[in-house]
Structure formats: structure tokens, C-alpha cells
Amino acid sequence: MNILKTLALTLTIVTASSCNNKTNKTTSEKVSEVKTELKKEKTMKVLFVLTSHDQLGDTGKKTGFWVEEFASPYYSLLDKGADITIATPKGGAAPIDPSSDSPDAATEATDRFNKDAAAKAKIANTSKLSDINADDFDAVFYPGGHGPLWDLANDATSIALIEKFNTQEKPVAFVCHAPAALKGVKGTDGKPLVNGKKVTGFTNTEEAAVGLTDVVPFLVEDMLSENGGIYSKKEDWAAYAIQDGNLITGQNPASSELVAEKLLESLK
């Protein structure tokens, strides 16, 4: 009888232990599932910084940001679920370069933008750059157009913002004339951020081709080289983008999609 009691007690303990293990395993699995779900639900938050400048030097002509350089990356990121905030130095409406809104500059992305009331509303009511905190975003992207040569190149708020993104080792991306915004940006070593890094941007020959060499305050290619950047390029108007660490740059409007692809890859 004692043997039977002992055997019964042993079976009870084993059964209880087995149940506890199953319970623990189930709880662990549930925690793992929750963590996985949270990871999946994390939304990419990307800041787009556009120019507020709309005057093309003393020519009397208008400038601003280049639509394709905004639209292609905007939709590439938006379609991947990114939460995009648009900011400018002055806030409010961001000026569009009229040349970029012409039929010969049209692309699939610009056509989509022209039909997108929500995107247009965002462009008409951008946030003010001084109200932006880098801590709230995973990456920053600067579309080009000639406007940045006049305002973003010298904007203290923009410079400080890029430096903070870089310090946090977050992707910082620029295309065409937008690398102008890097002119006064320092790296963590106190040297120009582009110093010793592979970069590209609108070429001197592309600027000459559009007849604005003597109108712009400086040439993007020259500035990047003078600041110690390892500048490279392809033939004029060819799509070309390069990444060095968290710094991504593209040569011209045709390069905007490549820049977006590299930015997306960096956010994975």
C-alpha cells in the first residue's frame, strides 16, 4: 500500500511539473509573439526637408524644390509604410521650381503627385524646421532644386539638425543640389561631414548645361571637393547614387529613386 501511495505521489509531482513547464513555454511563446508583432508594427518615420527659397539669384526667375526629386523618394517610402513629415526653414508653402513642373520633366512619380491632393496639401503647409526634433525620426531626406543653394546651405537650424542625425548614426540623404545643405555641416570629429567620404551631387558640367554656372552662389561639385569629399560622378544626367556609412548622396534628378532605395535599405 505504501508503495502505491509513493507511486501515486510521484506521478502527481511529475504531472504538475510537466504542466508548469508547458505553462512557462506558452507564456514565453506569447511574449515572443508580442515582441515580433511590435517589431512588425514599428513605423519608419522619415523627415523630408525642402527649401523655402523661390528666387533664382538676380534673374527675376522663380526656383524652389524639384518635383521629381521629392515625388519619387516620397512615394517609394510612403508605399513601404513610412510616416513622412515635411519641413522647410520658414514653414508653410514650399515653393516648386516651375521648370520641374513642365511636361518635359514629367515622370510617373510627378504625374502621381499632380493627382495627389493629400501630398499637395502637405507641400502647401509644411512644418517649420525649428520645430523639428531629430529624436522623433529614423532618417532625414533632402530633395534638391536650386533653392537649397541659397537657404539650406547656410541655415543654422538645418545644419544643427543634420549634425544631430549624424551623431545618432541615422541615415542622412541628399540628391542633386540638396548636398548644398552639407556645406557648413561638421562631423563628430569637427571636420566637414563630407571630409574623407564618398559623395556625389549635381556636376559642374550639368550646371553649365542649364546655363546657371554664373547665377548660383556656388557649385555643388566644387563645394563637396573643397570640403574634403571624395567626389565621383557618372556622365551628365545619368542615374548615380553613392553611400558612405549613413551618408547617401545622388547626382541629379534621375538619381532620386536610387537614393530612396539606399535609404530604405538603411532603415531595414
Short mmCIF file of C-alpha atoms in Angstrom, two decimals:
data_model
loop_
_atom_site.label_atom_id
_atom_site.label_comp_id
_atom_site.label_asym_id
_atom_site.label_seq_id
_atom_site.Cartn_x
_atom_site.Cartn_y
_atom_site.Cartn_z
CA MET A 1 0.00 0.00 0.00
CA ASN A 2 2.82 2.40 0.90
CA ILE A 3 4.45 1.64 -2.44
CA LEU A 4 1.22 2.54 -4.26
CA LYS A 5 0.92 5.80 -2.31
CA THR A 6 4.52 6.69 -3.12
CA LEU A 7 4.00 5.90 -6.78
CA ALA A 8 0.81 7.99 -6.90
CA LEU A 9 2.59 10.94 -5.22
CA THR A 10 5.48 10.70 -7.68
CA LEU A 11 3.10 10.70 -10.65
CA THR A 12 1.31 13.76 -9.24
CA ILE A 13 4.59 15.68 -8.88
CA VAL A 14 5.74 14.75 -12.39
CA THR A 15 2.38 15.76 -13.85
CA ALA A 16 2.40 19.10 -12.02
CA SER A 17 5.97 19.78 -13.13
CA SER A 18 5.05 18.96 -16.71
CA CYS A 19 2.08 21.35 -16.58
CA ASN A 20 4.27 24.11 -15.18
CA ASN A 21 6.79 23.64 -17.99
CA LYS A 22 4.01 23.82 -20.56
CA THR A 23 2.67 26.96 -18.93
CA ASN A 24 6.10 28.58 -18.90
CA LYS A 25 6.69 27.66 -22.51
CA THR A 26 3.34 29.05 -23.55
CA THR A 27 3.96 32.33 -21.72
CA SER A 28 7.41 32.61 -23.30
CA GLU A 29 5.97 31.97 -26.72
CA LYS A 30 3.31 34.61 -26.15
CA VAL A 31 5.93 37.20 -25.11
CA SER A 32 7.98 36.34 -28.20
CA GLU A 33 4.93 36.71 -30.41
CA VAL A 34 4.11 40.10 -28.89
CA LYS A 35 7.68 41.32 -29.41
CA THR A 36 7.62 40.13 -33.02
CA GLU A 37 4.29 41.82 -33.60
CA LEU A 38 5.55 45.10 -32.10
CA LYS A 39 8.63 44.94 -34.31
CA LYS A 40 6.45 44.44 -37.37
CA GLU A 41 4.20 47.33 -36.41
CA LYS A 42 7.07 49.83 -35.91
CA THR A 43 6.58 52.59 -38.46
CA MET A 44 9.51 54.23 -40.24
CA LYS A 45 9.44 57.94 -39.50
CA VAL A 46 11.21 59.98 -42.14
CA LEU A 47 11.71 63.75 -42.28
CA PHE A 48 11.77 65.48 -45.67
CA VAL A 49 13.42 68.93 -45.67
CA LEU A 50 12.56 71.26 -48.55
CA THR A 51 13.78 74.74 -49.43
CA SER A 52 11.82 77.92 -48.70
CA HIS A 53 13.78 79.93 -51.28
CA ASP A 54 11.99 80.82 -54.52
CA GLN A 55 14.23 83.38 -56.27
CA LEU A 56 16.81 82.27 -58.85
CA GLY A 57 19.51 84.77 -57.91
CA ASP A 58 19.04 88.14 -59.65
CA THR A 59 17.49 86.66 -62.79
CA GLY A 60 13.93 87.54 -61.81
CA LYS A 61 13.02 83.89 -62.36
CA LYS A 62 11.50 81.55 -59.82
CA THR A 63 13.08 78.46 -58.27
CA GLY A 64 12.34 76.13 -55.37
CA PHE A 65 12.45 72.35 -54.98
CA TRP A 66 12.49 69.92 -57.92
CA VAL A 67 9.25 67.93 -58.03
CA GLU A 68 10.75 64.61 -59.24
CA GLU A 69 13.39 64.69 -56.51
CA PHE A 70 10.62 64.97 -53.93
CA ALA A 71 7.97 62.78 -55.52
CA SER A 72 9.97 59.66 -56.38
CA PRO A 73 11.50 59.19 -52.89
CA TYR A 74 8.25 60.31 -51.24
CA TYR A 75 6.19 57.57 -52.89
CA SER A 76 8.95 54.97 -52.61
CA LEU A 77 8.94 55.46 -48.84
CA LEU A 78 5.20 56.07 -48.45
CA ASP A 79 4.36 52.84 -50.28
CA LYS A 80 6.58 50.97 -47.80
CA GLY A 81 4.54 52.33 -44.90
CA ALA A 82 6.74 55.26 -43.88
CA ASP A 83 5.29 58.12 -41.85
CA ILE A 84 6.62 61.24 -43.62
CA THR A 85 6.84 64.75 -42.20
CA ILE A 86 7.74 67.67 -44.48
CA ALA A 87 9.53 70.73 -43.13
CA THR A 88 11.05 73.95 -44.52
CA PRO A 89 13.07 76.75 -42.92
CA LYS A 90 10.10 79.14 -42.97
CA GLY A 91 7.26 76.62 -42.69
CA GLY A 92 4.10 76.96 -44.74
CA ALA A 93 4.10 76.50 -48.52
CA ALA A 94 7.25 75.08 -50.10
CA PRO A 95 7.99 76.69 -53.49
CA ILE A 96 8.09 74.41 -56.54
CA ASP A 97 10.66 75.11 -59.25
CA PRO A 98 8.50 75.89 -62.32
CA SER A 99 10.98 74.11 -64.60
CA SER A 100 10.39 70.87 -62.72
CA ASP A 101 6.65 71.11 -63.25
CA SER A 102 6.88 71.24 -67.05
CA PRO A 103 5.83 68.37 -69.36
CA ASP A 104 9.42 67.55 -70.36
CA ALA A 105 10.33 66.98 -66.69
CA ALA A 106 7.34 64.72 -66.04
CA THR A 107 7.78 61.20 -64.68
CA GLU A 108 5.43 58.57 -63.29
CA ALA A 109 6.11 59.97 -59.80
CA THR A 110 5.40 63.59 -60.78
CA ASP A 111 2.17 62.53 -62.51
CA ARG A 112 1.12 60.78 -59.32
CA PHE A 113 1.97 63.87 -57.27
CA ASN A 114 -0.07 66.13 -59.56
CA LYS A 115 -3.12 63.96 -58.86
CA ASP A 116 -2.44 63.58 -55.13
CA ALA A 117 -4.44 66.16 -53.18
CA ALA A 118 -3.10 64.92 -49.83
CA ALA A 119 0.54 65.30 -50.86
CA LYS A 120 -0.12 68.73 -52.32
CA ALA A 121 -1.77 69.79 -49.07
CA LYS A 122 1.37 68.74 -47.18
CA ILE A 123 3.55 70.81 -49.53
CA ALA A 124 1.26 73.80 -49.01
CA ASN A 125 1.50 73.53 -45.22
CA THR A 126 4.96 72.31 -44.20
CA SER A 127 6.23 72.30 -40.64
CA LYS A 128 8.77 74.90 -39.56
CA LEU A 129 12.25 73.42 -39.36
CA SER A 130 12.93 74.98 -35.95
CA ASP A 131 10.01 72.98 -34.51
CA ILE A 132 11.53 69.66 -35.60
CA ASN A 133 13.34 67.27 -33.24
CA ALA A 134 15.70 64.69 -34.76
CA ASP A 135 14.82 62.32 -31.91
CA ASP A 136 11.37 61.85 -33.45
CA PHE A 137 12.68 60.46 -36.76
CA ASP A 138 14.61 57.50 -38.13
CA ALA A 139 16.11 59.33 -41.12
CA VAL A 140 16.17 62.64 -42.99
CA PHE A 141 15.99 63.26 -46.73
CA TYR A 142 16.73 66.48 -48.63
CA PRO A 143 15.31 66.81 -52.19
CA GLY A 144 17.11 69.22 -54.49
CA GLY A 145 16.22 72.05 -56.80
CA HIS A 146 18.30 75.23 -56.88
CA GLY A 147 16.61 76.71 -53.79
CA PRO A 148 18.83 74.93 -51.21
CA LEU A 149 21.91 76.72 -52.58
CA TRP A 150 20.58 79.95 -51.12
CA ASP A 151 18.87 78.97 -47.87
CA LEU A 152 19.62 75.45 -46.61
CA ALA A 153 23.34 75.78 -47.33
CA ASN A 154 23.57 78.46 -44.65
CA ASP A 155 20.63 77.63 -42.38
CA ALA A 156 21.88 77.12 -38.82
CA THR A 157 18.83 75.07 -37.84
CA SER A 158 19.27 72.73 -40.78
CA ILE A 159 22.99 72.37 -40.13
CA ALA A 160 22.40 71.51 -36.46
CA LEU A 161 19.67 69.05 -37.42
CA ILE A 162 21.88 67.15 -39.87
CA GLU A 163 24.67 67.06 -37.30
CA LYS A 164 22.30 65.57 -34.72
CA PHE A 165 21.03 62.91 -37.13
CA ASN A 166 24.65 62.05 -37.91
CA THR A 167 25.62 61.90 -34.23
CA GLN A 168 22.71 59.48 -33.72
CA GLU A 169 24.04 57.45 -36.68
CA LYS A 170 20.77 57.79 -38.57
CA PRO A 171 20.65 57.92 -42.39
CA VAL A 172 21.04 61.39 -43.93
CA ALA A 173 20.23 61.52 -47.66
CA PHE A 174 20.53 64.22 -50.33
CA VAL A 175 20.00 64.39 -54.09
CA CYS A 176 21.13 66.71 -56.91
CA HIS A 177 21.54 70.26 -55.48
CA ALA A 178 20.49 69.20 -51.97
CA PRO A 179 24.07 68.26 -50.93
CA ALA A 180 24.46 72.05 -50.79
CA ALA A 181 22.88 71.69 -47.34
CA LEU A 182 26.08 69.89 -46.25
CA LYS A 183 28.24 72.98 -46.88
CA GLY A 184 28.52 74.02 -43.22
CA VAL A 185 27.84 70.64 -41.57
CA LYS A 186 30.54 69.22 -39.31
CA GLY A 187 31.13 65.59 -38.43
CA THR A 188 31.74 64.29 -34.92
CA ASP A 189 35.45 65.00 -35.43
CA GLY A 190 34.82 68.70 -36.04
CA LYS A 191 35.80 68.46 -39.71
CA PRO A 192 33.32 68.89 -42.59
CA LEU A 193 30.94 65.94 -42.56
CA VAL A 194 31.86 65.03 -46.15
CA ASN A 195 35.59 65.05 -45.44
CA GLY A 196 37.07 61.70 -46.47
CA LYS A 197 33.65 60.34 -47.52
CA LYS A 198 32.45 59.21 -50.92
CA VAL A 199 29.91 61.71 -52.22
CA THR A 200 28.23 62.95 -55.37
CA GLY A 201 25.90 65.78 -56.35
CA PHE A 202 24.95 67.99 -59.30
CA THR A 203 28.01 68.21 -61.53
CA ASN A 204 29.74 71.36 -62.81
CA THR A 205 29.01 70.29 -66.38
CA GLU A 206 25.32 69.73 -65.60
CA GLU A 207 25.15 73.23 -64.10
CA ALA A 208 26.81 74.62 -67.22
CA ALA A 209 24.32 72.73 -69.38
CA VAL A 210 21.39 74.51 -67.70
CA GLY A 211 23.18 77.85 -68.04
CA LEU A 212 23.35 78.71 -64.34
CA THR A 213 27.06 78.47 -63.53
CA ASP A 214 27.32 82.23 -63.07
CA VAL A 215 23.96 82.56 -61.31
CA VAL A 216 24.30 80.09 -58.42
CA PRO A 217 26.22 81.17 -55.29
CA PHE A 218 28.49 78.12 -55.56
CA LEU A 219 28.83 74.87 -57.48
CA VAL A 220 27.86 71.70 -55.62
CA GLU A 221 30.67 69.61 -57.10
CA ASP A 222 33.32 72.19 -56.20
CA MET A 223 31.99 72.66 -52.65
CA LEU A 224 31.97 68.94 -51.90
CA SER A 225 35.53 68.56 -53.17
CA GLU A 226 36.77 71.65 -51.31
CA ASN A 227 35.30 70.26 -48.07
CA GLY A 228 37.34 67.09 -48.50
CA GLY A 229 34.68 64.88 -50.05
CA ILE A 230 35.78 62.05 -52.32
CA TYR A 231 33.62 63.24 -55.19
CA SER A 232 32.62 60.95 -58.06
CA LYS A 233 30.08 61.14 -60.87
CA LYS A 234 28.77 59.47 -63.99
CA GLU A 235 28.07 61.11 -67.34
CA ASP A 236 25.71 64.07 -67.24
CA TRP A 237 22.09 63.19 -66.42
CA ALA A 238 22.88 59.52 -65.70
CA ALA A 239 21.35 57.97 -62.58
CA TYR A 240 24.01 57.67 -59.88
CA ALA A 241 23.89 57.45 -56.09
CA ILE A 242 26.53 56.56 -53.56
CA GLN A 243 26.50 55.68 -49.86
CA ASP A 244 29.28 56.04 -47.34
CA GLY A 245 28.20 54.95 -43.86
CA ASN A 246 24.97 56.77 -43.06
CA LEU A 247 25.57 59.45 -45.72
CA ILE A 248 23.69 58.95 -49.01
CA THR A 249 24.01 61.30 -52.00
CA GLY A 250 22.63 61.31 -55.56
CA GLN A 251 23.91 63.15 -58.63
CA ASN A 252 20.82 64.57 -60.33
CA PRO A 253 17.02 64.24 -60.69
CA ALA A 254 17.37 60.83 -62.35
CA SER A 255 19.16 59.61 -59.22
CA SER A 256 16.31 60.27 -56.79
CA GLU A 257 14.91 56.75 -56.94
CA LEU A 258 18.35 55.23 -56.29
CA VAL A 259 18.78 57.46 -53.24
CA ALA A 260 15.38 56.34 -51.94
CA GLU A 261 16.35 52.68 -52.42
CA LYS A 262 19.55 53.13 -50.43
CA LEU A 263 17.66 55.00 -47.73
CA LEU A 264 15.08 52.21 -47.45
CA GLU A 265 17.81 49.59 -47.25
CA SER A 266 19.48 51.55 -44.44
CA LEU A 267 16.23 51.58 -42.46
CA LYS A 268 15.77 47.79 -42.51
#
